[in-house]
mmCIF file of C-alpha atoms in Angstrom:
data_model
loop_
_atom_site.group_PDB
_atom_site.id
_atom_site.type_symbol
_atom_site.label_atom_id
_atom_site.label_comp_id
_atom_site.label_asym_id
_atom_site.label_seq_id
_atom_site.Cartn_x
_atom_site.Cartn_y
_atom_site.Cartn_z
ATOM 1 C CA MET A 1 101.592 176.261 179.148
ATOM 2 C CA ALA A 2 103.820 177.906 176.543
ATOM 3 C CA LYS A 3 104.784 175.150 174.107
ATOM 4 C CA LYS A 4 107.064 175.873 171.234
ATOM 5 C CA LYS A 5 105.752 175.220 167.858
ATOM 6 C CA SER A 6 107.354 172.265 166.304
ATOM 7 C CA PRO A 7 109.189 172.878 163.104
ATOM 8 C CA ILE A 8 106.897 170.377 161.189
ATOM 9 C CA LEU A 9 103.853 172.537 162.208
ATOM 10 C CA LYS A 10 105.475 175.568 161.081
ATOM 11 C CA ILE A 11 106.361 174.155 157.553
ATOM 12 C CA PHE A 12 102.734 172.822 157.626
ATOM 13 C CA ILE A 13 101.303 176.308 158.137
ATOM 14 C CA LEU A 14 103.592 177.952 155.752
ATOM 15 C CA PHE A 15 102.600 175.419 153.082
ATOM 16 C CA VAL A 16 98.920 176.138 153.702
ATOM 17 C CA ILE A 17 99.394 179.751 153.367
ATOM 18 C CA ILE A 18 101.468 179.408 150.278
ATOM 19 C CA GLU A 19 98.943 177.095 148.675
ATOM 20 C CA VAL A 20 95.998 179.400 149.357
ATOM 21 C CA ILE A 21 97.918 182.395 147.977
ATOM 22 C CA LEU A 22 98.875 180.347 144.848
ATOM 23 C CA VAL A 23 95.431 179.108 144.339
ATOM 24 C CA ILE A 24 94.034 182.546 144.499
ATOM 25 C CA VAL A 25 96.753 184.013 142.089
ATOM 26 C CA SER A 26 96.761 181.254 139.611
ATOM 27 C CA ASN A 27 93.485 179.543 138.844
ATOM 28 C CA GLY A 28 91.165 180.126 141.739
ATOM 29 C CA PHE A 29 89.509 183.500 140.911
ATOM 30 C CA ASN A 30 90.367 183.992 137.310
ATOM 31 C CA LYS A 31 86.929 183.202 136.353
ATOM 32 C CA GLN A 32 84.781 186.215 136.830
ATOM 33 C CA LEU A 33 82.160 185.987 139.587
ATOM 34 C CA GLN A 34 78.956 187.741 139.993
ATOM 35 C CA ILE A 35 76.267 187.720 142.656
ATOM 36 C CA GLY A 36 72.896 186.365 141.555
ATOM 37 C CA PHE A 37 69.528 186.713 143.108
ATOM 38 C CA ASP A 38 67.680 184.184 141.216
ATOM 39 C CA ASP A 39 66.397 181.903 143.933
ATOM 40 C CA GLY A 40 65.920 184.540 146.613
ATOM 41 C CA LYS A 41 69.355 183.623 147.965
ATOM 42 C CA ILE A 42 72.585 185.494 147.370
ATOM 43 C CA ILE A 43 74.983 183.142 145.596
ATOM 44 C CA PHE A 44 78.254 183.492 143.990
ATOM 45 C CA ARG A 45 78.414 181.775 140.631
ATOM 46 C CA ASN A 46 80.399 181.873 137.323
ATOM 47 C CA ILE A 47 79.382 184.340 134.742
ATOM 48 C CA GLN A 48 80.103 182.016 132.104
ATOM 49 C CA SER A 49 81.396 178.396 132.343
ATOM 50 C CA HIS A 50 81.987 177.327 128.780
ATOM 51 C CA TYR A 51 83.103 173.759 129.886
ATOM 52 C CA ASP A 52 80.911 171.158 131.379
ATOM 53 C CA LEU A 53 82.424 168.681 133.712
ATOM 54 C CA GLN A 54 82.842 165.910 131.184
ATOM 55 C CA GLU A 55 84.839 168.197 128.990
ATOM 56 C CA ARG A 56 86.817 169.461 131.871
ATOM 57 C CA ILE A 57 87.813 166.005 132.995
ATOM 58 C CA THR A 58 88.681 165.128 129.301
ATOM 59 C CA GLU A 59 90.845 168.184 129.015
ATOM 60 C CA GLU A 60 92.589 167.538 132.332
ATOM 61 C CA PHE A 61 93.203 163.791 131.759
ATOM 62 C CA GLN A 62 93.075 162.918 128.129
ATOM 63 C CA ILE A 63 94.334 166.217 126.659
ATOM 64 C CA ASP A 64 95.154 164.833 123.197
ATOM 65 C CA GLU A 65 91.366 163.386 123.001
ATOM 66 C CA HIS A 66 90.187 166.923 124.020
ATOM 67 C CA TYR A 67 92.121 168.746 121.305
ATOM 68 C CA ARG A 68 91.089 166.139 118.771
ATOM 69 C CA GLN A 69 87.485 166.697 119.588
ATOM 70 C CA THR A 70 87.730 170.607 119.472
ATOM 71 C CA GLY A 71 89.800 170.203 116.233
ATOM 72 C CA GLU A 72 92.620 172.796 116.952
ATOM 73 C CA THR A 73 96.054 172.713 118.519
ATOM 74 C CA PRO A 74 96.533 175.351 121.330
ATOM 75 C CA GLU A 75 98.538 178.374 120.316
ATOM 76 C CA ILE A 76 101.591 177.762 122.430
ATOM 77 C CA TYR A 77 102.234 174.316 120.894
ATOM 78 C CA ARG A 78 102.093 175.561 117.285
ATOM 79 C CA SER A 79 105.424 177.084 117.001
ATOM 80 C CA ASN A 80 107.192 174.874 119.451
ATOM 81 C CA LYS A 81 110.292 173.029 118.119
ATOM 82 C CA ILE A 82 109.969 170.339 120.785
ATOM 83 C CA TYR A 83 106.457 169.777 120.261
ATOM 84 C CA GLU A 84 107.044 169.351 116.528
ATOM 85 C CA PHE A 85 109.703 166.826 117.325
ATOM 86 C CA PHE A 86 107.332 164.871 119.607
ATOM 87 C CA LYS A 87 104.726 164.945 116.809
ATOM 88 C CA SER A 88 106.928 163.543 114.291
ATOM 89 C CA VAL A 89 107.998 160.679 116.739
ATOM 90 C CA PHE A 90 104.789 159.746 118.538
ATOM 91 C CA GLY A 91 102.186 161.024 116.039
ATOM 92 C CA LYS A 92 99.501 163.473 116.485
ATOM 93 C CA ALA A 93 97.496 161.254 118.722
ATOM 94 C CA SER A 94 99.659 161.512 121.810
ATOM 95 C CA ALA A 95 101.922 164.389 121.190
ATOM 96 C CA ILE A 96 100.669 166.891 123.745
ATOM 97 C CA GLY A 97 100.395 164.277 126.470
ATOM 98 C CA THR A 98 103.787 163.108 125.899
ATOM 99 C CA PHE A 99 105.108 166.730 125.927
ATOM 100 C CA GLN A 100 103.562 167.468 129.252
ATOM 101 C CA LEU A 101 104.576 164.185 130.847
ATOM 102 C CA LEU A 102 108.213 164.575 129.713
ATOM 103 C CA ARG A 103 108.131 168.212 130.790
ATOM 104 C CA MET A 104 106.944 167.220 134.292
ATOM 105 C CA LEU A 105 109.534 164.415 134.600
ATOM 106 C CA LEU A 106 112.311 166.775 133.681
ATOM 107 C CA ILE A 107 110.965 169.308 136.455
ATOM 108 C CA VAL A 108 111.018 166.551 139.038
ATOM 109 C CA ASP A 109 114.506 165.393 137.928
ATOM 110 C CA ILE A 110 115.892 168.921 138.005
ATOM 111 C CA LEU A 111 114.296 169.551 141.398
ATOM 112 C CA LEU A 112 115.974 166.459 142.863
ATOM 113 C CA LEU A 113 119.286 167.106 141.360
ATOM 114 C CA PHE A 114 119.141 170.855 142.466
ATOM 115 C CA LEU A 115 118.203 169.539 146.122
ATOM 116 C CA ALA A 116 121.121 167.213 146.122
ATOM 117 C CA PHE A 117 123.626 169.677 145.070
ATOM 118 C CA LEU A 118 122.346 172.277 147.437
ATOM 119 C CA ILE A 119 122.656 169.730 150.365
ATOM 120 C CA LYS A 120 126.028 168.516 149.131
ATOM 121 C CA LYS A 121 127.541 171.922 148.815
ATOM 122 C CA LYS A 122 127.649 172.403 152.552
ATOM 123 C CA LEU A 123 127.903 169.224 154.501
ATOM 124 C CA LEU A 124 128.646 169.965 158.223
ATOM 125 C CA LYS A 125 129.850 167.958 160.947
ATOM 126 C CA ARG A 126 127.107 169.477 163.078
ATOM 127 C CA PRO A 127 124.259 169.310 160.590
ATOM 128 C CA SER A 128 121.990 172.071 159.567
ATOM 129 C CA GLN A 129 118.199 171.396 159.444
ATOM 130 C CA PRO A 130 117.803 170.492 155.790
ATOM 131 C CA GLN A 131 120.744 168.026 156.141
ATOM 132 C CA ILE A 132 119.061 166.519 159.282
ATOM 133 C CA LEU A 133 115.820 166.029 157.160
ATOM 134 C CA PHE A 134 117.755 164.113 154.487
ATOM 135 C CA GLU A 135 119.985 162.086 156.773
ATOM 136 C CA LEU A 136 116.759 161.054 158.656
ATOM 137 C CA THR A 137 115.185 159.870 155.451
ATOM 138 C CA TYR A 138 118.244 158.007 154.385
ATOM 139 C CA SER A 139 118.952 156.318 157.799
ATOM 140 C CA THR A 140 115.204 155.445 158.319
ATOM 141 C CA LEU A 141 115.071 153.710 154.938
ATOM 142 C CA GLU A 142 118.568 152.200 155.598
ATOM 143 C CA GLN A 143 117.077 150.684 158.812
ATOM 144 C CA PHE A 144 114.287 149.181 156.707
ATOM 145 C CA VAL A 145 116.614 147.710 154.232
ATOM 146 C CA ILE A 146 118.654 146.076 156.981
ATOM 147 C CA GLU A 147 115.586 144.628 158.605
ATOM 148 C CA THR A 148 114.134 143.185 155.449
ATOM 149 C CA ILE A 149 117.066 141.836 153.311
ATOM 150 C CA GLY A 150 119.828 141.685 155.804
ATOM 151 C CA LYS A 151 122.904 143.651 156.731
ATOM 152 C CA ASP A 152 125.258 142.286 153.961
ATOM 153 C CA LYS A 153 122.817 143.605 151.316
ATOM 154 C CA VAL A 154 122.861 147.168 152.650
ATOM 155 C CA ASN A 155 124.246 148.611 149.292
ATOM 156 C CA PHE A 156 120.481 148.608 148.016
ATOM 157 C CA THR A 157 119.771 151.569 150.127
ATOM 158 C CA PRO A 158 120.650 154.301 147.418
ATOM 159 C CA TYR A 159 118.177 152.666 145.032
ATOM 160 C CA ILE A 160 115.323 152.336 147.638
ATOM 161 C CA VAL A 161 115.958 156.114 148.793
ATOM 162 C CA THR A 162 116.019 157.280 145.103
ATOM 163 C CA LEU A 163 112.735 155.429 144.371
ATOM 164 C CA PHE A 164 111.100 156.841 147.419
ATOM 165 C CA LEU A 165 112.274 160.445 146.811
ATOM 166 C CA PHE A 166 111.365 160.281 143.132
ATOM 167 C CA ILE A 167 107.916 158.847 143.746
ATOM 168 C CA TRP A 168 107.332 161.149 146.611
ATOM 169 C CA VAL A 169 108.266 164.364 144.849
ATOM 170 C CA SER A 170 106.300 163.163 141.760
ATOM 171 C CA ASN A 171 103.120 162.955 143.871
ATOM 172 C CA MET A 172 103.657 166.117 145.743
ATOM 173 C CA ILE A 173 104.418 168.224 142.590
ATOM 174 C CA GLY A 174 100.842 167.967 141.372
ATOM 175 C CA MET A 175 99.673 170.140 144.370
ATOM 176 C CA ILE A 176 101.345 173.215 142.962
ATOM 177 C CA PRO A 177 98.408 175.053 141.458
ATOM 178 C CA ILE A 178 100.058 176.170 138.109
ATOM 179 C CA PRO A 179 98.136 175.346 135.086
ATOM 180 C CA GLY A 180 99.741 172.520 133.269
ATOM 181 C CA PHE A 181 101.282 170.957 136.348
ATOM 182 C CA MET A 182 100.337 167.450 137.068
ATOM 183 C CA GLU A 183 101.810 164.339 138.712
ATOM 184 C CA PRO A 184 103.882 162.314 136.443
ATOM 185 C CA THR A 185 102.716 159.258 138.183
ATOM 186 C CA ARG A 186 99.153 160.067 136.935
ATOM 187 C CA ASN A 187 100.297 158.791 133.547
ATOM 188 C CA LEU A 188 100.446 154.885 133.375
ATOM 189 C CA ASN A 189 103.782 154.899 131.640
ATOM 190 C CA VAL A 190 105.708 156.189 134.515
ATOM 191 C CA PRO A 191 104.560 153.714 137.316
ATOM 192 C CA LEU A 192 104.694 150.833 134.668
ATOM 193 C CA GLY A 193 108.338 151.732 133.898
ATOM 194 C CA LEU A 194 109.134 151.927 137.662
ATOM 195 C CA GLY A 195 107.396 148.619 138.235
ATOM 196 C CA ILE A 196 109.137 146.747 135.389
ATOM 197 C CA PHE A 197 112.521 148.298 136.570
ATOM 198 C CA ALA A 198 111.752 147.112 140.261
ATOM 199 C CA VAL A 199 111.002 143.533 139.114
ATOM 200 C CA ALA A 200 114.010 143.451 136.763
ATOM 201 C CA ILE A 201 116.334 144.502 139.703
ATOM 202 C CA VAL A 202 114.736 141.612 141.722
ATOM 203 C CA HIS A 203 115.617 139.094 138.974
ATOM 204 C CA ILE A 204 119.139 140.488 138.417
ATOM 205 C CA THR A 205 119.700 140.225 142.150
ATOM 206 C CA ALA A 206 118.474 136.663 142.158
ATOM 207 C CA PHE A 207 120.818 135.819 139.234
ATOM 208 C CA LYS A 208 123.688 137.098 141.283
ATOM 209 C CA VAL A 209 122.886 135.319 144.324
ATOM 210 C CA LYS A 210 121.704 132.039 143.256
ATOM 211 C CA GLY A 211 123.489 131.800 139.886
ATOM 212 C CA ALA A 212 121.804 131.509 136.486
ATOM 213 C CA TRP A 213 120.481 128.024 136.462
ATOM 214 C CA GLY A 214 119.674 128.027 140.281
ATOM 215 C CA HIS A 215 117.368 130.952 139.691
ATOM 216 C CA LEU A 216 115.894 129.808 136.287
ATOM 217 C CA GLN A 217 114.953 126.284 137.290
ATOM 218 C CA ASN A 218 112.244 127.905 139.568
ATOM 219 C CA TYR A 219 110.476 128.990 136.318
ATOM 220 C CA LEU A 220 111.615 126.336 133.791
ATOM 221 C CA ASN A 221 111.994 122.949 135.648
ATOM 222 C CA PRO A 222 108.717 120.983 136.094
ATOM 223 C CA ILE A 223 110.358 118.466 138.352
ATOM 224 C CA LYS A 224 111.621 120.937 141.005
ATOM 225 C CA ASN A 225 108.584 123.219 140.618
ATOM 226 C CA PRO A 226 105.501 121.633 139.247
ATOM 227 C CA LEU A 227 103.595 124.846 139.458
ATOM 228 C CA PHE A 228 106.153 126.848 137.315
ATOM 229 C CA LEU A 229 103.449 128.401 134.933
ATOM 230 C CA LEU A 230 101.657 130.038 137.894
ATOM 231 C CA ASP A 231 105.087 131.531 138.942
ATOM 232 C CA ILE A 232 105.596 133.045 135.537
ATOM 233 C CA ILE A 233 102.174 134.625 135.539
ATOM 234 C CA GLY A 234 102.886 135.709 139.130
ATOM 235 C CA GLU A 235 105.952 137.643 138.026
ATOM 236 C CA ILE A 236 103.839 139.452 135.439
ATOM 237 C CA SER A 237 100.985 140.319 138.004
ATOM 238 C CA LYS A 238 103.577 141.735 140.243
ATOM 239 C CA VAL A 239 104.446 144.438 137.726
ATOM 240 C CA VAL A 240 100.716 144.969 137.024
ATOM 241 C CA SER A 241 99.764 145.212 140.702
ATOM 242 C CA ILE A 242 102.474 147.409 141.853
ATOM 243 C CA SER A 243 102.161 149.839 139.147
ATOM 244 C CA PHE A 244 98.405 150.028 138.842
ATOM 245 C CA ARG A 245 98.104 150.531 142.705
ATOM 246 C CA LEU A 246 100.169 153.746 142.335
ATOM 247 C CA PHE A 247 98.514 154.893 139.142
ATOM 248 C CA GLY A 248 95.055 154.249 140.342
ATOM 249 C CA ASN A 249 95.594 156.012 143.689
ATOM 250 C CA ILE A 250 97.011 159.161 142.155
ATOM 251 C CA LEU A 251 94.546 159.318 139.186
ATOM 252 C CA GLY A 252 91.415 158.591 141.453
ATOM 253 C CA GLY A 253 92.563 161.407 143.927
ATOM 254 C CA ALA A 254 93.073 163.775 141.069
ATOM 255 C CA ILE A 255 89.803 163.067 139.500
ATOM 256 C CA ILE A 256 87.940 163.405 142.925
ATOM 257 C CA ILE A 257 89.713 166.722 143.594
ATOM 258 C CA LEU A 258 88.604 167.943 140.081
ATOM 259 C CA VAL A 259 84.974 166.827 140.411
ATOM 260 C CA ILE A 260 84.431 168.251 143.967
ATOM 261 C CA SER A 261 86.103 171.384 143.169
ATOM 262 C CA SER A 262 84.003 171.907 140.032
ATOM 263 C CA LEU A 263 80.833 171.216 142.206
ATOM 264 C CA VAL A 264 81.692 174.338 144.302
ATOM 265 C CA SER A 265 82.723 176.159 141.226
ATOM 266 C CA TYR A 266 86.271 176.836 142.389
ATOM 267 C CA VAL A 267 85.082 179.256 144.968
ATOM 268 C CA VAL A 268 85.742 177.126 148.075
ATOM 269 C CA PHE A 269 89.367 176.059 147.462
ATOM 270 C CA PRO A 270 89.966 172.278 147.563
ATOM 271 C CA VAL A 271 92.886 172.664 150.084
ATOM 272 C CA GLY A 272 91.502 170.017 152.521
ATOM 273 C CA LEU A 273 91.013 167.590 149.769
ATOM 274 C CA THR A 274 94.508 168.302 148.366
ATOM 275 C CA LEU A 275 95.929 167.689 151.986
ATOM 276 C CA PHE A 276 94.206 164.352 152.084
ATOM 277 C CA PHE A 277 94.714 163.046 148.523
ATOM 278 C CA GLY A 278 97.936 164.931 147.910
ATOM 279 C CA ILE A 279 100.053 164.746 150.991
ATOM 280 C CA PHE A 280 98.553 161.590 152.793
ATOM 281 C CA VAL A 281 97.763 159.293 150.055
ATOM 282 C CA GLY A 282 100.941 160.496 148.019
ATOM 283 C CA THR A 283 103.356 159.771 150.857
ATOM 284 C CA ILE A 284 101.518 156.464 151.821
ATOM 285 C CA GLN A 285 101.741 155.221 148.230
ATOM 286 C CA ALA A 286 105.376 156.183 147.847
ATOM 287 C CA PHE A 287 106.254 154.370 150.957
ATOM 288 C CA VAL A 288 104.184 151.441 149.895
ATOM 289 C CA PHE A 289 105.801 151.178 146.385
ATOM 290 C CA THR A 290 109.325 151.324 148.053
ATOM 291 C CA MET A 291 108.400 148.850 150.737
ATOM 292 C CA LEU A 292 106.870 146.344 148.087
ATOM 293 C CA ALA A 293 109.980 146.605 145.910
ATOM 294 C CA LEU A 294 112.074 145.919 149.007
ATOM 295 C CA THR A 295 109.952 143.142 149.955
ATOM 296 C CA TYR A 296 110.212 141.420 146.480
ATOM 297 C CA ILE A 297 113.930 141.605 146.645
ATOM 298 C CA GLY A 298 113.927 140.139 150.206
ATOM 299 C CA VAL A 299 111.629 137.222 149.193
ATOM 300 C CA GLU A 300 113.862 136.170 146.188
ATOM 301 C CA ILE A 301 117.066 136.383 148.263
ATOM 302 C CA SER A 302 116.125 134.642 151.388
ATOM 303 C CA GLU A 303 114.920 131.451 150.087
ATOM 304 C CA MET B 1 77.216 165.069 119.890
ATOM 305 C CA GLU B 2 74.350 163.048 118.531
ATOM 306 C CA LEU B 3 74.014 159.419 119.598
ATOM 307 C CA THR B 4 72.223 156.834 117.868
ATOM 308 C CA LEU B 5 69.847 154.419 119.788
ATOM 309 C CA ALA B 6 72.505 151.591 119.872
ATOM 310 C CA GLN B 7 75.130 153.900 120.993
ATOM 311 C CA GLY B 8 72.993 155.366 123.768
ATOM 312 C CA ILE B 9 72.237 151.881 124.994
ATOM 313 C CA VAL B 10 76.008 151.071 125.104
ATOM 314 C CA LYS B 11 76.725 154.325 126.873
ATOM 315 C CA ALA B 12 74.077 153.732 129.473
ATOM 316 C CA ALA B 13 75.209 150.138 130.050
ATOM 317 C CA ALA B 14 78.812 151.246 130.499
ATOM 318 C CA LEU B 15 77.738 153.900 133.092
ATOM 319 C CA LEU B 16 75.703 151.404 134.921
ATOM 320 C CA GLY B 17 78.490 148.921 134.882
ATOM 321 C CA ALA B 18 80.934 151.376 136.120
ATOM 322 C CA GLY B 19 78.733 152.243 139.131
ATOM 323 C CA MET B 20 78.052 148.565 139.982
ATOM 324 C CA CYS B 21 81.846 147.879 139.490
ATOM 325 C CA MET B 22 82.984 150.537 141.967
ATOM 326 C CA GLY B 23 80.128 149.682 144.374
ATOM 327 C CA MET B 24 80.974 145.962 144.516
ATOM 328 C CA GLY B 25 84.714 146.509 144.247
ATOM 329 C CA ALA B 26 84.641 148.843 147.320
ATOM 330 C CA LEU B 27 83.175 146.041 149.547
ATOM 331 C CA GLY B 28 86.143 143.727 149.726
ATOM 332 C CA PRO B 29 88.844 146.429 150.412
ATOM 333 C CA GLY B 30 86.590 148.069 153.017
ATOM 334 C CA VAL B 31 86.145 144.905 155.112
ATOM 335 C CA GLY B 32 89.697 143.995 154.709
ATOM 336 C CA GLU B 33 91.275 147.116 155.765
ATOM 337 C CA GLY B 34 88.963 147.401 158.708
ATOM 338 C CA PHE B 35 89.981 143.961 159.740
ATOM 339 C CA VAL B 36 93.643 144.753 159.343
ATOM 340 C CA ALA B 37 93.341 148.062 161.378
ATOM 341 C CA GLY B 38 91.462 146.301 164.132
ATOM 342 C CA LYS B 39 93.962 143.517 164.524
ATOM 343 C CA ALA B 40 96.703 146.189 164.482
ATOM 344 C CA CYS B 41 94.876 147.962 167.350
ATOM 345 C CA GLU B 42 94.839 144.656 169.268
ATOM 346 C CA GLY B 43 98.550 144.197 168.654
ATOM 347 C CA ILE B 44 99.325 147.717 169.802
ATOM 348 C CA ALA B 45 97.376 147.252 172.896
ATOM 349 C CA ARG B 46 99.186 144.017 173.743
ATOM 350 C CA SER B 47 102.656 145.283 173.006
ATOM 351 C CA PRO B 48 102.875 149.140 172.949
ATOM 352 C CA GLU B 49 106.554 149.068 172.430
ATOM 353 C CA ASN B 50 106.224 147.631 168.854
ATOM 354 C CA ALA B 51 103.790 150.315 167.720
ATOM 355 C CA SER B 52 105.910 151.611 164.931
ATOM 356 C CA LEU B 53 106.638 148.210 163.426
ATOM 357 C CA ILE B 54 102.973 147.290 163.630
ATOM 358 C CA THR B 55 101.910 150.570 162.073
ATOM 359 C CA ARG B 56 104.281 150.050 159.206
ATOM 360 C CA THR B 57 103.232 146.626 158.467
ATOM 361 C CA MET B 58 99.632 147.633 158.708
ATOM 362 C CA LEU B 59 100.021 150.335 156.132
ATOM 363 C CA VAL B 60 101.676 147.982 153.659
ATOM 364 C CA GLY B 61 99.022 145.243 154.186
ATOM 365 C CA GLN B 62 96.374 147.756 153.873
ATOM 366 C CA ALA B 63 97.742 149.159 150.656
ATOM 367 C CA VAL B 64 98.112 145.543 149.317
ATOM 368 C CA SER B 65 94.573 144.606 150.204
ATOM 369 C CA GLU B 66 93.342 147.968 148.668
ATOM 370 C CA SER B 67 94.632 147.020 145.302
ATOM 371 C CA THR B 68 91.421 145.159 144.257
ATOM 372 C CA GLY B 69 89.507 148.327 144.836
ATOM 373 C CA ILE B 70 91.895 150.161 142.791
ATOM 374 C CA TYR B 71 91.473 147.618 140.003
ATOM 375 C CA SER B 72 87.867 148.227 139.977
ATOM 376 C CA LEU B 73 88.345 151.983 139.911
ATOM 377 C CA VAL B 74 90.543 151.711 136.878
ATOM 378 C CA ILE B 75 87.920 149.449 135.154
ATOM 379 C CA ALA B 76 85.213 151.899 136.135
ATOM 380 C CA LEU B 77 87.283 154.833 134.697
ATOM 381 C CA LEU B 78 87.815 152.774 131.523
ATOM 382 C CA LEU B 79 84.094 152.119 131.246
ATOM 383 C CA ILE B 80 83.341 155.814 131.749
ATOM 384 C CA PHE B 81 85.778 157.428 129.549
ATOM 385 C CA SER B 82 86.597 155.009 126.757
ATOM 386 C CA THR B 83 83.062 154.098 125.500
#
C-alpha cells in the first residue's frame, strides 16, 4: 500500500535531521574524545571535563551565581554597552541573567513579528500551506473561545492566540542547540508577568461586564460574600499556580535533559528527551496556560 | 569549597529533604492523573464522538492536578541549589 507521507511527518523528519546536524555542529562534539582501554572495554570519554555536574547546572541556570563564584566576567560581556547599561540598572548580581533573558525575549518577539509580516504579505483566497497552518490555529482557538465564554465575547480571540503563540514559541526556542539559547519561560519573571497580566485582564473584563461596585462587592462586602477573605487569597493563588506550573515544567524538563545528557557525556544526543520535554510538554503547557486564562475569564463573566 | 560541620549537616538535611519532598509530592499527582486518564477512557468508550472534547478536558484537568507535583519540584530545587 503506497501511502503518501503526511506533511506533518515530513516536517517532523526534517526537524530531527536539522536538530542532529545542529547538535553535532554546535555543542555535541566540540569536546575532544578519546578511546580508553582502562576497564578492558572500549569506551568513548571526554579527555578533559573541567566542570562537574553541579557547576554545569549552576552555569546553565544561575549564570550570575556561577560568575560570582569563579570571580570573573566573561570576555564577551566586558566591552558590551548593553551589558554595562544592565549592570548600572540591575546591579552586578543579576546583570548577565537579565541580559540573556531580554535577548531571548527579543528574539522570540522578532520571530513572531517576522512570521506575521511574512504571512500577511501574501494572503491568498486559495491559501498556501503556511497560511492554512495559521488559519487553523486561529480558528481552533476561536472555537474554544466561543465554547467557553460565548459568542458575544469572541473579541478575546487575538489575546488568546497571541498568548498561545508567544508561550509556544518561547518553549520551542530552547531546543535550538546554540550556546546561550534558552527558553524565556525558564526564568520565573516571564511566567509571573504573563500570569499577572492574565488575572488583570480577568478583573478588567469583570469590571466592564458587572460594573465597578457589582464586581468589587464580591471581595469587600461581608454580607453578600461571607468568605471574602478566602476569595482575595484565591485571586493571589491563581497567579502563583498558573505561573509556577509553566515555570516548573520548563525548568524541570531543562534540568532533566542537562543531567541525563551529562550522564552520557554528550555523546548520545538527547534528541528523544528533547522531543518529549521540548515539544510535548512545551505544547501541552502552552495550551494549558491559554485554556486556564480563558477559563478564568469565563468563570468571572458567566456568574 | 570547605564546609564546616554545621554547614555540612545543613546541606545534608537539605538534600534529604529535597528527595523526600519530590518522592512524596509525586504520589498525589500520579494517582490523580491516572484516575483522570482512566475516567477519560471510560468516557471515550461510552461516547466516541466526543473524543476530542474529552481529551482536551482531560489534558487541562491533568495539568491542574499536576501543579502540586510542580510545587514540590520547585521546593526541591530551592532546597538543592539555595542552601
